[in-house]
Short mmCIF file of C-alpha atoms in Angstrom, two decimals:
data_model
loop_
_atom_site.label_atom_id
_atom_site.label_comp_id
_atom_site.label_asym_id
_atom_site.label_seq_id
_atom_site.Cartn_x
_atom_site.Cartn_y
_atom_site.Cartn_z
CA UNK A 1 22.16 -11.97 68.15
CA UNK A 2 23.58 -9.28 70.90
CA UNK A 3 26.61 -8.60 68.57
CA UNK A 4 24.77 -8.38 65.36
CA UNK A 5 22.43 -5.68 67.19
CA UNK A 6 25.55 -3.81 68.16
CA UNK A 7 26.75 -3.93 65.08
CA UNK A 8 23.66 -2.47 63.57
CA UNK A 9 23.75 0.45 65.78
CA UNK A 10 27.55 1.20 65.24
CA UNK A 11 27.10 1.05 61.03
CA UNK A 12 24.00 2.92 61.27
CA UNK A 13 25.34 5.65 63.16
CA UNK A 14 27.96 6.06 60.85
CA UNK A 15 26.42 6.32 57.52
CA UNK A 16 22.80 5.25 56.96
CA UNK A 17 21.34 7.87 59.49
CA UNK A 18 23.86 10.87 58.74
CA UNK A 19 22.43 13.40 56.07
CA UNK A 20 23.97 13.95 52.98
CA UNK A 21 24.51 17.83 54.12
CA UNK A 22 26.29 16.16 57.50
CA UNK A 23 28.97 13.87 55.64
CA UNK A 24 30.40 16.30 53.06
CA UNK A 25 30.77 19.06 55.74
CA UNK A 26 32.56 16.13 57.73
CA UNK A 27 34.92 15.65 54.53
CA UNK A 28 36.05 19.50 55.07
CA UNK A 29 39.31 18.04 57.25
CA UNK A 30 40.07 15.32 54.60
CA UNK A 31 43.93 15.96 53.30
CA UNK A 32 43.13 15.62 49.85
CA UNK A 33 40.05 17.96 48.59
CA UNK A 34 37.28 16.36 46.19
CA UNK A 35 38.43 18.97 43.93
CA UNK A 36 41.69 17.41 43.35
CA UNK A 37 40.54 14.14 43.23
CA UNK A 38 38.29 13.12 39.73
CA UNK A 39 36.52 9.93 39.60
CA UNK A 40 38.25 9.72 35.87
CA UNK A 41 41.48 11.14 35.52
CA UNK A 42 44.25 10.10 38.16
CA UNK A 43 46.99 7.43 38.61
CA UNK A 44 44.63 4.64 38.50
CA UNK A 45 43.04 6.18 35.44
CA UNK A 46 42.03 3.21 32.61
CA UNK A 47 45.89 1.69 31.68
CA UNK A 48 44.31 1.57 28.07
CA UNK A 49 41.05 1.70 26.19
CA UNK A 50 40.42 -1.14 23.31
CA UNK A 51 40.97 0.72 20.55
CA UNK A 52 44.41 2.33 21.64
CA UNK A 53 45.28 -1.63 22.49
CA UNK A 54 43.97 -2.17 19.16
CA UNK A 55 46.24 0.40 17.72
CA UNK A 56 49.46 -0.62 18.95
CA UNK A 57 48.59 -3.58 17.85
CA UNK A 58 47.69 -5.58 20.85
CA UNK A 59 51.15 -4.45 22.57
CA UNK A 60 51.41 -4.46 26.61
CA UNK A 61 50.34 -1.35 27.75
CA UNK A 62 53.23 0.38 29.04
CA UNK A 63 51.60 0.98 32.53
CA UNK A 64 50.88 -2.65 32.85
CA UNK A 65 54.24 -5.01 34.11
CA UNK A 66 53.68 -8.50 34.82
CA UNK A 67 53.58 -9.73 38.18
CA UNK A 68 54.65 -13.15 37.63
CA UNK A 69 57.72 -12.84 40.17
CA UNK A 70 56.60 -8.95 41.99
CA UNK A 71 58.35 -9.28 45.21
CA UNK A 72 57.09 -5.53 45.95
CA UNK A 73 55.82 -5.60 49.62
CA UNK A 74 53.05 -3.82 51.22
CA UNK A 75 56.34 -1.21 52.52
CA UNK A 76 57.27 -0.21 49.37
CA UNK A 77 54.02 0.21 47.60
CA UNK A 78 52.04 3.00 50.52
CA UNK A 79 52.85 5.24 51.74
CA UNK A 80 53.36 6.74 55.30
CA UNK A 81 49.83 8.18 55.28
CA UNK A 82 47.63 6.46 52.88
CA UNK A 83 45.07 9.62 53.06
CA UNK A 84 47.48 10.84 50.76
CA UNK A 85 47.04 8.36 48.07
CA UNK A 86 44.83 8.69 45.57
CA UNK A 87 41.44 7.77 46.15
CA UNK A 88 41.64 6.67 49.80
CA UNK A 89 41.77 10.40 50.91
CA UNK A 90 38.75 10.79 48.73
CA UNK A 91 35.81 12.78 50.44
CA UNK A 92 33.49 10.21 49.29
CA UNK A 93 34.89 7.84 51.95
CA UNK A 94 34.53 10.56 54.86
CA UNK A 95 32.41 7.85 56.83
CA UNK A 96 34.91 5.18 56.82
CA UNK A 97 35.76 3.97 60.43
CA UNK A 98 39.40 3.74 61.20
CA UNK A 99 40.09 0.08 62.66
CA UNK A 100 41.94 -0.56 65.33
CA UNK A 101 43.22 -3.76 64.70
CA UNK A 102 44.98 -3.32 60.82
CA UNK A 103 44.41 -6.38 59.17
CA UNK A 104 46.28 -7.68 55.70
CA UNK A 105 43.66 -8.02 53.52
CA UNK A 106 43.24 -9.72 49.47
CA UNK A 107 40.53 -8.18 48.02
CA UNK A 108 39.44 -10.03 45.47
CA UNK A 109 35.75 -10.80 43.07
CA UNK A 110 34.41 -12.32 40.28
CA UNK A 111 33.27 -8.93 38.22
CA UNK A 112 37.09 -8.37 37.20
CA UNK A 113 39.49 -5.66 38.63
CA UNK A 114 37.61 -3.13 36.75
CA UNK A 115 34.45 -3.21 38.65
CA UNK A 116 33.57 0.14 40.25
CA UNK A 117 32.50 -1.73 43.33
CA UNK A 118 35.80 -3.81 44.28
CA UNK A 119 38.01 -0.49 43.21
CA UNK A 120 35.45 1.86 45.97
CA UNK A 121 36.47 -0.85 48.81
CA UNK A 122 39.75 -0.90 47.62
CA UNK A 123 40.13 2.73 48.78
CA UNK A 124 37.85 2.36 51.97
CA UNK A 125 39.28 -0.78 53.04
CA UNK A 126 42.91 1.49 53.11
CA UNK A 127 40.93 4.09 54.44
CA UNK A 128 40.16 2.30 57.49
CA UNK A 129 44.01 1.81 57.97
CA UNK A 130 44.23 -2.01 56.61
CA UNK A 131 46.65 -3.10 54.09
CA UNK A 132 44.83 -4.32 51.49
CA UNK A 133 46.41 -5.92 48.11
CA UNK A 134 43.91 -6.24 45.27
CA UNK A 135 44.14 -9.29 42.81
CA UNK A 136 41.12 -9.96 40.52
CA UNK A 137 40.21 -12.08 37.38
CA UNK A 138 41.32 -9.58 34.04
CA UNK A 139 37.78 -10.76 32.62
CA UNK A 140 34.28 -11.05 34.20
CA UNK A 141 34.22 -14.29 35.62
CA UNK A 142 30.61 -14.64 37.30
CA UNK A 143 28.88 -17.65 37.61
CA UNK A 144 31.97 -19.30 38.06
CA UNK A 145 31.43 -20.87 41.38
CA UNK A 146 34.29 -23.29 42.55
CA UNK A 147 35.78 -24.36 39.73
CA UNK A 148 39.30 -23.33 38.73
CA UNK A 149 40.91 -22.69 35.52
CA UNK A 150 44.16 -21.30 34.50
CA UNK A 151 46.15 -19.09 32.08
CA UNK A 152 46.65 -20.92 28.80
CA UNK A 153 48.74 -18.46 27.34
CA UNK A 154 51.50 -16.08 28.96
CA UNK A 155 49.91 -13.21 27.03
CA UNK A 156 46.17 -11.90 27.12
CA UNK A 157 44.64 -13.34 23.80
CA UNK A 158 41.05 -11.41 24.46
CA UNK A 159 40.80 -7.90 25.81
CA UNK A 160 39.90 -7.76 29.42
CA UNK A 161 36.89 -6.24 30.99
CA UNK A 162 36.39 -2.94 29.48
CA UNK A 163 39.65 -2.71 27.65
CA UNK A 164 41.38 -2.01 30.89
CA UNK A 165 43.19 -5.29 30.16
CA UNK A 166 44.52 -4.93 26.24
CA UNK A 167 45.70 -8.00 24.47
CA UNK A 168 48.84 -8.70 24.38
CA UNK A 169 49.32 -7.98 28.45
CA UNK A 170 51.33 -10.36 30.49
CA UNK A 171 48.58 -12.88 32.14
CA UNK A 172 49.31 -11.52 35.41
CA UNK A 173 49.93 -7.72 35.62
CA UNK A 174 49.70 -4.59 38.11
CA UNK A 175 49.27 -0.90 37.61
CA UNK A 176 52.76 0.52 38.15
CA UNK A 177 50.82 3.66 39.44
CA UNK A 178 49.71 1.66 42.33
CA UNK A 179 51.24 -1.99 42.37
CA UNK A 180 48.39 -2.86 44.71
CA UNK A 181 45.90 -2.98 42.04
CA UNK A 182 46.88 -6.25 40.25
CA UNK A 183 44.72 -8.64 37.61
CA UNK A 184 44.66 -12.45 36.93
CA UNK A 185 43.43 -14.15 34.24
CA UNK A 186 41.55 -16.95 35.84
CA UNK A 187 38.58 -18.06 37.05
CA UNK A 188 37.87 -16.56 40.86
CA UNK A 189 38.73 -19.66 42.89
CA UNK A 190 42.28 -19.60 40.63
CA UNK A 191 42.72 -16.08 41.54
CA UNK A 192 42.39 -15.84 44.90
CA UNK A 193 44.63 -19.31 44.67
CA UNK A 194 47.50 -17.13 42.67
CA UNK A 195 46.95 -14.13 44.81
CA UNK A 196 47.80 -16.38 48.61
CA UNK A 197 50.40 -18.57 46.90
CA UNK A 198 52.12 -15.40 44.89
CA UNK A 199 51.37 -11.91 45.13
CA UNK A 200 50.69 -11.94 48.94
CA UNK A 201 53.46 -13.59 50.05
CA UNK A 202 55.69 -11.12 48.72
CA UNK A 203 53.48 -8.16 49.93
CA UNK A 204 52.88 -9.22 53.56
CA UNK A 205 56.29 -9.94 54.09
CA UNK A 206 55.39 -13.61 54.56
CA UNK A 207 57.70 -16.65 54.74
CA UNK A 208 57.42 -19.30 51.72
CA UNK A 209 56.11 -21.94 54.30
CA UNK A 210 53.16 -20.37 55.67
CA UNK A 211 50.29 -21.65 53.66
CA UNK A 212 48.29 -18.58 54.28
CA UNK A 213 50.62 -15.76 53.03
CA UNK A 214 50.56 -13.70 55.96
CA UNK A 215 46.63 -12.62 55.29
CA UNK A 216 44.23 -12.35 57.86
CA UNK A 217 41.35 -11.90 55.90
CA UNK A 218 40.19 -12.44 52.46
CA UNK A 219 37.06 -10.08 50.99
CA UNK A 220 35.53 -10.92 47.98
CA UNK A 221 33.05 -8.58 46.43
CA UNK A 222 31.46 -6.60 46.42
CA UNK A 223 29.63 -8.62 43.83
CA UNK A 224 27.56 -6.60 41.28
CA UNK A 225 24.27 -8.88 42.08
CA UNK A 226 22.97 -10.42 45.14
CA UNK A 227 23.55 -14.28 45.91
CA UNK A 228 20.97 -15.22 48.39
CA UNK A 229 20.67 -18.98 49.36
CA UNK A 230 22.89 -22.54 49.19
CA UNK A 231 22.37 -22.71 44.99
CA UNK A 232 23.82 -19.30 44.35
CA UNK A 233 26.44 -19.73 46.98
CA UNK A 234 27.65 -22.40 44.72
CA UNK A 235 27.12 -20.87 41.70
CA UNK A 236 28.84 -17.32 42.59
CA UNK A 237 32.39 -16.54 41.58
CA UNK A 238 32.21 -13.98 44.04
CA UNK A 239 31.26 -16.53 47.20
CA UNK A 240 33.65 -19.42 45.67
CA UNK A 241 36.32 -17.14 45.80
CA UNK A 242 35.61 -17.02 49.24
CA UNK A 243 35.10 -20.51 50.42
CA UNK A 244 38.21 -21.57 48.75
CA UNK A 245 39.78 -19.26 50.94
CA UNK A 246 38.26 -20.44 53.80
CA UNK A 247 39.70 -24.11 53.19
CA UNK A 248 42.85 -22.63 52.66
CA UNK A 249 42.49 -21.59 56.27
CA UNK A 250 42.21 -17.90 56.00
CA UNK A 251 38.91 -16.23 57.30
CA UNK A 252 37.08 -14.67 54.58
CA UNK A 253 33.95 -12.51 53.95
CA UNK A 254 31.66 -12.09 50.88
CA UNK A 255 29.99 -9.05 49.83
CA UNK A 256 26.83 -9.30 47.14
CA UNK A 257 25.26 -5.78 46.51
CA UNK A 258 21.95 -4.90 44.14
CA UNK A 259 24.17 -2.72 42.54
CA UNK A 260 24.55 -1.55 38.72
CA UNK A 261 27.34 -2.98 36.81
CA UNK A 262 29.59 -0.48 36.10
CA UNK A 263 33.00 0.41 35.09
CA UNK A 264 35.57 2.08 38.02
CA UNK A 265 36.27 5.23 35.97
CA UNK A 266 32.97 5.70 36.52
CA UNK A 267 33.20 6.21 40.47
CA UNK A 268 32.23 9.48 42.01
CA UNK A 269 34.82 9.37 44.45
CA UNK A 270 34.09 12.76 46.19
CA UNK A 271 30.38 12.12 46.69
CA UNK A 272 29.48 9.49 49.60
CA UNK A 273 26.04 9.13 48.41
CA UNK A 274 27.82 7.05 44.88
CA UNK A 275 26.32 3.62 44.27
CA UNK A 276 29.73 1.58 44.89
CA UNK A 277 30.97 4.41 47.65
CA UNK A 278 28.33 4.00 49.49
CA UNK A 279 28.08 0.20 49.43
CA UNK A 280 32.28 0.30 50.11
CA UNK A 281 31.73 2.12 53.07
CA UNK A 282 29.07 -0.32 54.57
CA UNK A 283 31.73 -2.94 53.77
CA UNK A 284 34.65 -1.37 55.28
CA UNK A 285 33.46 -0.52 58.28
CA UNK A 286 31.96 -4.03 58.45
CA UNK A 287 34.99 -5.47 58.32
CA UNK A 288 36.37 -3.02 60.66
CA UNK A 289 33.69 -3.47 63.38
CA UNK A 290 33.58 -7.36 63.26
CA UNK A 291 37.50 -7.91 62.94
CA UNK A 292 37.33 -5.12 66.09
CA UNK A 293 34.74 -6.97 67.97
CA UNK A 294 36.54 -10.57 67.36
CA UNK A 295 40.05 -8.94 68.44
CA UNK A 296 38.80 -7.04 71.56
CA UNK A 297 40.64 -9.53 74.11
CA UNK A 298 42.85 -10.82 72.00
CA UNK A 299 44.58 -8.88 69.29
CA UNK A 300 46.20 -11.84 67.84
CA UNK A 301 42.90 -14.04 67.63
CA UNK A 302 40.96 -15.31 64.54
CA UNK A 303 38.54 -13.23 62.87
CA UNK A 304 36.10 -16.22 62.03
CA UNK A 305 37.20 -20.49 63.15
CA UNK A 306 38.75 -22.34 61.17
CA UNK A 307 35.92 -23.64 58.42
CA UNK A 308 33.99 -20.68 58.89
CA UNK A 309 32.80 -18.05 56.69
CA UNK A 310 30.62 -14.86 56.41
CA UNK A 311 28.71 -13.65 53.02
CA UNK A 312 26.70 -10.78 53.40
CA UNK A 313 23.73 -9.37 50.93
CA UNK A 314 22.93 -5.97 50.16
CA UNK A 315 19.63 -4.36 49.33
CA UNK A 316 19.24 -1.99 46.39
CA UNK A 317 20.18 1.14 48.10
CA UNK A 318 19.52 5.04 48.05
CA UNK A 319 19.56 7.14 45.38
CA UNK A 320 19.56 4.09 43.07
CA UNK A 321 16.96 2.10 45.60
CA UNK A 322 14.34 3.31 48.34
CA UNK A 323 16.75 1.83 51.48
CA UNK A 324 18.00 4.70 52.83
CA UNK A 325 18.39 3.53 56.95
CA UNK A 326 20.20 0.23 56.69
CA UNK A 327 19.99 -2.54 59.49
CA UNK A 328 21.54 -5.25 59.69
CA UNK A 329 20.19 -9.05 60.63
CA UNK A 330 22.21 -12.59 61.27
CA UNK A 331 20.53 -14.83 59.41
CA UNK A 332 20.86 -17.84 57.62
CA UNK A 333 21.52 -19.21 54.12
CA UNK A 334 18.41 -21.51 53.66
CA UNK A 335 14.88 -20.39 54.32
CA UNK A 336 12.86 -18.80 51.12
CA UNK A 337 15.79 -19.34 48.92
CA UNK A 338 15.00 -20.33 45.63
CA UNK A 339 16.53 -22.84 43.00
CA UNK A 340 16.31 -23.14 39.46
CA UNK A 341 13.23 -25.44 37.44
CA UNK A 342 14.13 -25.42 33.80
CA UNK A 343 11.16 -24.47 31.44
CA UNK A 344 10.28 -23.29 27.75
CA UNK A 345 10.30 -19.92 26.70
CA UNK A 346 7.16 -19.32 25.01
CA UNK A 347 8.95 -17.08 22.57
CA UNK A 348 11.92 -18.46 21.04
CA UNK A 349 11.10 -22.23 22.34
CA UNK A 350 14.69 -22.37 23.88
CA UNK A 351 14.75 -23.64 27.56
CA UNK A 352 15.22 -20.86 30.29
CA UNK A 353 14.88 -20.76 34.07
CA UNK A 354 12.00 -20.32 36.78
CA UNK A 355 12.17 -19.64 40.23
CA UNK A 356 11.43 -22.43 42.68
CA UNK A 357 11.20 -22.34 45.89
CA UNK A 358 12.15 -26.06 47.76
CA UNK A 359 11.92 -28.12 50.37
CA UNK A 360 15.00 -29.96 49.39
CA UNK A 361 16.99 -26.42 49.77
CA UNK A 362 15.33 -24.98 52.94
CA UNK A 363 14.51 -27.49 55.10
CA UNK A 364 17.16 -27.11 58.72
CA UNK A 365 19.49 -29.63 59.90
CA UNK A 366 22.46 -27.42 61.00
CA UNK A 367 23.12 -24.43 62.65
CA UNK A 368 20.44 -21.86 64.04
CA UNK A 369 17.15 -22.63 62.85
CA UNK A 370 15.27 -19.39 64.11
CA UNK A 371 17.33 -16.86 62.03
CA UNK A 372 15.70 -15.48 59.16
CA UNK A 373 16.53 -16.61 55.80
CA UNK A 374 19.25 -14.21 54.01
CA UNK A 375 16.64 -13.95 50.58
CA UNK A 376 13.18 -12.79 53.15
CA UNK A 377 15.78 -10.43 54.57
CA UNK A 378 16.86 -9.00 51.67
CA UNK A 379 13.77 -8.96 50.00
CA UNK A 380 11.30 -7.78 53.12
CA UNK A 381 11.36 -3.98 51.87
CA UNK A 382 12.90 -3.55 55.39
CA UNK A 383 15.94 -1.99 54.05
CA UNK A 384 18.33 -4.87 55.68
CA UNK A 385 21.42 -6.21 54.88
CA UNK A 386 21.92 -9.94 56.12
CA UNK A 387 25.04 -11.79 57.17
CA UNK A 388 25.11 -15.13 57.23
CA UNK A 389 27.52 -17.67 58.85
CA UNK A 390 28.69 -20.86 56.53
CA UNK A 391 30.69 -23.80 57.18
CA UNK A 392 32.95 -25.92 54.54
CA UNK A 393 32.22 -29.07 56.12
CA UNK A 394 29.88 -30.64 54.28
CA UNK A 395 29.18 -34.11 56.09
CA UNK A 396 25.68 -33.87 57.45
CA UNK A 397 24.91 -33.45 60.89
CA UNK A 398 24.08 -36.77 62.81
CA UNK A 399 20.86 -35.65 64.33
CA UNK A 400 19.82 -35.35 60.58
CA UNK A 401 20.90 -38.27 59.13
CA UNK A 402 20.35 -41.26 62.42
CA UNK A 403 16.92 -42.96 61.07
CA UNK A 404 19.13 -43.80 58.08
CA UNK A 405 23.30 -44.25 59.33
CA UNK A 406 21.62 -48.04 60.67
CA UNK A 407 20.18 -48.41 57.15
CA UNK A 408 23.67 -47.12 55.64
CA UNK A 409 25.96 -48.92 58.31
CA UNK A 410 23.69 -52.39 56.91
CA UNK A 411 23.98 -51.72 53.49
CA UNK A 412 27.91 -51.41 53.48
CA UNK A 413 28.24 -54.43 55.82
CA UNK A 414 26.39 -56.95 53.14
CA UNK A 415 28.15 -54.74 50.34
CA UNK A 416 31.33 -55.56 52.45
CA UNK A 417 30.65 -59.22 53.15
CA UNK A 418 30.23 -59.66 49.12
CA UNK A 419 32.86 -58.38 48.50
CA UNK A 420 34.86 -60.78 51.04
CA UNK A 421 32.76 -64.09 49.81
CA UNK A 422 33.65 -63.00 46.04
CA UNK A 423 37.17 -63.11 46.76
CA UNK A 424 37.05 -66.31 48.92
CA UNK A 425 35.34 -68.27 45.95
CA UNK A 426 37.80 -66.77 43.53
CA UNK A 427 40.67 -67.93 45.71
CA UNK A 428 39.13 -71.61 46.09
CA UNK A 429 38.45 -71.33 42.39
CA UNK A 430 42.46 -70.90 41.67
CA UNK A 431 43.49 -73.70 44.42
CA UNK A 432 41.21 -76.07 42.79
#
């Protein structure tokens, strides 16, 4: 709890309590003026828009290149002071702390590379000085969860997100205008898979036998939605990206926002008070603060354990919300969190979903049962964002489960002792 109230006070000073006026007279030392910097028009402008893919007919974009066998590394891709590359020099991102422990990050999501909110961290996660290599599904992939699914084609067959994927694209690809910005067409949990076992391996300079590429962290998200509580944390693309991760060993952290959906060439990149800049920001320095905080002895240590994971939920926000001061709380995943009942709708007689709120879902057998659930948190009105710890081991805790282990230990000692007497007559049967 002492950490997560420093960590309040160090995000909090940095963006939530700062005026508007304050940050963009802070952005007058930033390299690379808002003026020459449009949300719209730049190197990582759209690579196509469906109906130029359409007229080519469904040819690779030239400004797409596959990525099957990129062995570009992080080196060759920035340069010597990323400020000077678009968008991370952006005044937008003026609030960004710098980090001072660099860490190689995947970015990846669920929403597709062409989110506005995974494209703003993109740019504050380099502003903070990390290395940061994007890979995300070509198509919105939400709802996803764990599952994985794979290319069936070596060619796009169905436009991605927004056009910004055209068919006919290789179904792995990168924006030669920044090779950092790369798309797969999978399912999140196959992405982030492809991205570790591909892409980031060749970018962090990594050797072919380390399982986890060289990455010390991978961030998922922002997601364009919240995902509050155990059944969405299975459900989400966006979190199953994450836990994946997390069982391939690297630490990861998931970001869910109550943000619009939105395309990135709609990003105001000069103006810090932008929907996905402002949620970027929160996220970056985040990062930045807890990597900080869990390197401060030892600059080679862990972010998070082994089987240990962080997803964090954002409130809607100012100017698109009324949260204008954001806090932040540890909390937990169960506690108010709802699942879904499956009813009529009155209308069309089709079945829908309800809310329900369960016993089955909230009830506390592991970890810290004071915290405050992650949905009350978000949905208090207290202008909070919550951060909640998970584990991927799944076996139930003992003090949980001992009225029944005697119960289970009896049952699979007769089911065992069948078993045994089964074969015995079977053999006696033969001999006979």
């Amino acid at each position: 709890m002492k950490f997560f109230s420093l960590l309040t006070a160090a995000l909090a000073s940095t963006v939530a309590s700062s005026p508007l006026e304050a940050r963009q007279a802070n952005s007058s030392s930033i390299a690379v003026s808002s003026t020459s910097i449009a949300s719209s028009s730049s190197a990582s402008a759209p690579l196509t828009t469906a109906s130029q893919a359409a007229g080519s007919g469904g040819a690779k974009n030239s400004t797409i290149i596959n990525s099957y066998n990129s062995t570009l590394s992080y080196n060759s891709t920035a340069t010597s002071n990323d400020s000077s590359v678009y968008g991370v020099g952006a005044a937008g991102f003026a609030n960004v702390k710098k980090s001072k422990h660099p860490l190689n990050i995947v970015l990846t999501n669920d929403d597709s590379w062409a989110s506005a909110n995974i494209r703003a961290l993109y740019y504050a996660l380099r502003r903070a000085g990390h290395r940061v290599l994007l890979v995300a599904p070509s198509h919105n992939q939400s709802g996803k969860g764990g599952t994985v699914v794979f290319p069936t084609s070596l060619n796009i067959t169905s436009e991605g997100r927004g056009g910004f994927v055209p068919v006919g694209a290789p179904y792995a690809g990168l924006n030669v205008s920044d090779p950092a910005l790369r798309y797969f067409n999978g399912t999140p949990v196959a992405t982030a898979g492809w991205a570790l076992d591909n892409d980031a391996v060749y970018f962090f300079n990594a050797s072919r036998n380390d399982t986890t590429a060289g990455v010390d962290l991978v961030v998922s998200g922002p997601n364009e939605g919240t995902n509050l509580g155990p059944f969405l944390y299975t459900l989400s693309g966006t979190i199953g990206a994450s836990y994946f991760s997390v069982e391939r060993s690297v630490p990861s952290i998931a970001f869910s926002a109550s943000t619009d959906i939105r395309q990135y060439t709609t990003l105001n990149l000069s103006n810090p008070d932008d929907e996905s800049v402002k949620i970027a920001t929160y996220s970056s320095n985040f990062v930045t603060i807890v990597s900080d905080e869990a390197k401060r002895s030892n600059s080679s240590a862990r972010i998070l354990p082994l089987g240990i994971g962080l997803t964090v939920n954002y409130p809607k926000i100012a100017p698109t919300g009324n949260c204008s001061n954001l806090t932040w709380v540890h909390s937990r995943l169960t506690g108010k969190a709802i699942i879904d009942r499956f009813v009529l709708n009155a209308t069309t007689g089709l079945p829908t979903y309800a809310d329900l709120v369960s016993a089955g879902l909230n009830t506390c057998i592991s970890g810290n049962c004071s915290l405050p659930g992650e949905t009350d948190v978000i949905q208090n009105g207290k202008c909070q964002a919550s951060a909640s710890l998970y584990s991927v081991d799944y076996d139930a805790p003992t003090n949980a489960t001992s009225d029944f282990v005697a119960a289970l230990t009896s049952g699979i000692s007769l089911l065992n002792s069948n078993v045994t007497s089964s074969s015995s007559n079977r053999t006696n049967s033969t001999t006979a």
